Amino acid sequence: MAIRQATRSQCRHRVGAVVAAGARVLAGSPNRRRNDPTIDFRHATFHAEEAALRRAGRTEGAVVYVARVNRAGVPMLARPCPRCQLALAAAGITRVYYTTGPTETGTMLLLKIGDDFDAGSGSPADTTRLPAATSDGKETGAGSHECSPPGSA
């Protein structure tokens, strides 16, 4: 479903996000341009994760699926940016699944703001967020999914 949302995007980096709780889809959204008439000045964000969170309402304990596709519709890296990671954690999202390539996905574990977690021992301690990792356990770099005007670099 997140891939379907991404194909609806009119942006250079076509990203879609779906918020789900159990077997129920709460909301989905592609990323959008800042000058989209449905985005007012108070919500001048355009990342798909943030747009899906606004539509979802209550998200405590939910899971988010994020996908990015190229112009041919092939999945690409869609790891949420740091701003989206904070927004997802603040909304109570516990896990994010995202595309890393045509046939691979990555998983990111998030903790609520203020929770502490020691990644080494698996118990609460010093850090505020787990590092993002692909399904094979390797940490990945942040992917960008901004909306740039067509033809801009």
C-alpha atoms as one frame of an Amber mdcrd trajectory, in Angstrom:
protein
   0.000   0.000   0.000   2.860   2.417   0.702   4.185   1.799  -2.814   0.753
   2.658  -4.204   0.799   5.916  -2.212   4.284   6.716  -3.547   3.134   6.316
  -7.147   0.506   9.027  -6.473   3.186  11.598  -5.612   3.937  14.380  -8.091
   7.295  15.130  -6.452  10.807  14.413  -7.683  11.329  11.932  -4.819   8.098
   9.921  -4.887   7.423   8.678  -1.344   4.325   7.215   0.253   3.518   6.287
   3.838   0.809   4.156   5.424  -0.046   4.072   9.147  -1.487   0.768  10.372
  -2.597  -0.646  13.709  -2.956  -4.410  13.684  -4.696  -5.384  10.444  -6.364
  -1.971  10.106  -5.020   0.820   7.892  -5.478   4.142   9.708  -4.230   6.482
   6.962  -1.966   6.815   3.965  -0.471   9.694   2.020   2.109  10.516  -0.630
   4.526  13.404  -0.147   3.277  16.730  -1.515   4.534  20.055  -2.752   4.572
  22.937  -0.315   2.306  24.977  -2.575  -0.345  22.262  -2.737  -3.697  23.957
  -2.014  -4.576  21.284   0.566  -1.579  22.245   2.755  -2.045  25.435   4.762
   0.690  27.620   6.243   0.456  25.883   9.651   1.163  22.506   8.050   3.666
  23.470   5.356   5.351  20.084   5.523   5.387  17.710   2.644   6.931  14.474
   3.823   4.624  11.490   3.419   5.114  10.286   7.015   3.937  13.587   8.488
   0.966  13.830   6.132  -0.111  10.275   7.012   0.224  10.997  10.750  -2.035
  14.053  10.455  -4.687  11.965   8.691  -4.445   8.989  11.051  -5.591  10.586
  14.297  -4.659   8.298  17.194  -1.424   6.435  16.409  -0.169   5.095  19.769
   1.481   1.698  19.160   0.872   1.794  15.399   3.320   0.794  12.661   4.299
   2.870   9.613   5.222   1.553   6.175   7.239   3.924   3.950   8.098   3.378
   0.296   9.891   5.381  -2.368   9.678   4.638  -6.075  11.548   5.976  -9.081
   9.778   7.137 -12.247   9.579   3.531 -13.469   7.841   2.485 -10.224  10.817
   0.511  -8.864  11.169   0.712  -5.045  14.177   2.643  -3.708  15.611   3.672
  -0.311  12.914   5.380   1.770  14.374   5.595   5.272  12.601   8.393   7.200
  14.645  11.563   7.709  15.543  12.692  11.267  12.620  15.160  11.377  10.155
  12.420  10.428  11.750  10.012  12.908  11.076  12.514  15.701   7.504  13.097
  14.519   6.854   9.346  14.357   8.318   8.751  17.826   6.307  11.649  19.284
   3.141  10.133  17.788   3.812   6.826  19.551   4.843   4.851  16.468   6.905
   1.867  17.583   8.212   0.434  14.317   8.822   1.665  10.762   9.241  -0.607
   7.751  10.768   1.048   4.683  11.987   0.067   1.241  15.744  -0.143   0.698
  15.691  -1.462  -2.862  13.589  -3.365  -5.380  13.292  -6.497  -3.237  14.556
  -5.449   0.202  13.096  -3.692   3.210  14.552  -2.198   6.363  13.163  -1.898
   9.866  13.521   0.961  12.314  12.533   0.669  15.966  11.407   3.867  17.666
  10.833   4.681  21.302   8.538   7.316  22.681  10.179  10.648  23.376  11.610
  10.493  26.883  12.042   6.694  26.911  15.583   5.427  27.234  17.068   2.298
  25.695  20.479   0.673  25.866  20.905  -1.055  22.490  23.660  -3.280  23.908
  21.746  -4.793  26.820  18.198  -4.468  25.525  17.138  -2.574  28.648  16.340
   1.068  29.405  19.450   3.210  29.936  21.207   6.127  28.220  20.078   6.601
  24.612  16.772   7.955  23.333  16.412   6.072  20.042  17.635   2.834  18.506
  19.824   3.132  15.412  18.018   2.333  12.183  19.074  -0.889  10.546  18.251
  -2.853   7.442  16.782  -6.315   7.715  20.319  -7.757   7.684  21.247  -5.687
  10.757  23.453  -3.090   9.047  22.897   0.557   9.836  21.771   2.618   6.863
  22.208   6.236   5.806  19.324   8.690   5.766  17.383   8.915   2.550  16.001
  12.209   1.309  12.446  12.480   0.121  11.870  16.170  -0.305   9.657  17.565
  -3.005  11.722  19.538  -5.469  10.182  21.360  -8.397  10.406  19.292 -11.586
  13.706  19.848 -13.366  15.608  21.092 -10.298  18.715  19.263  -9.123
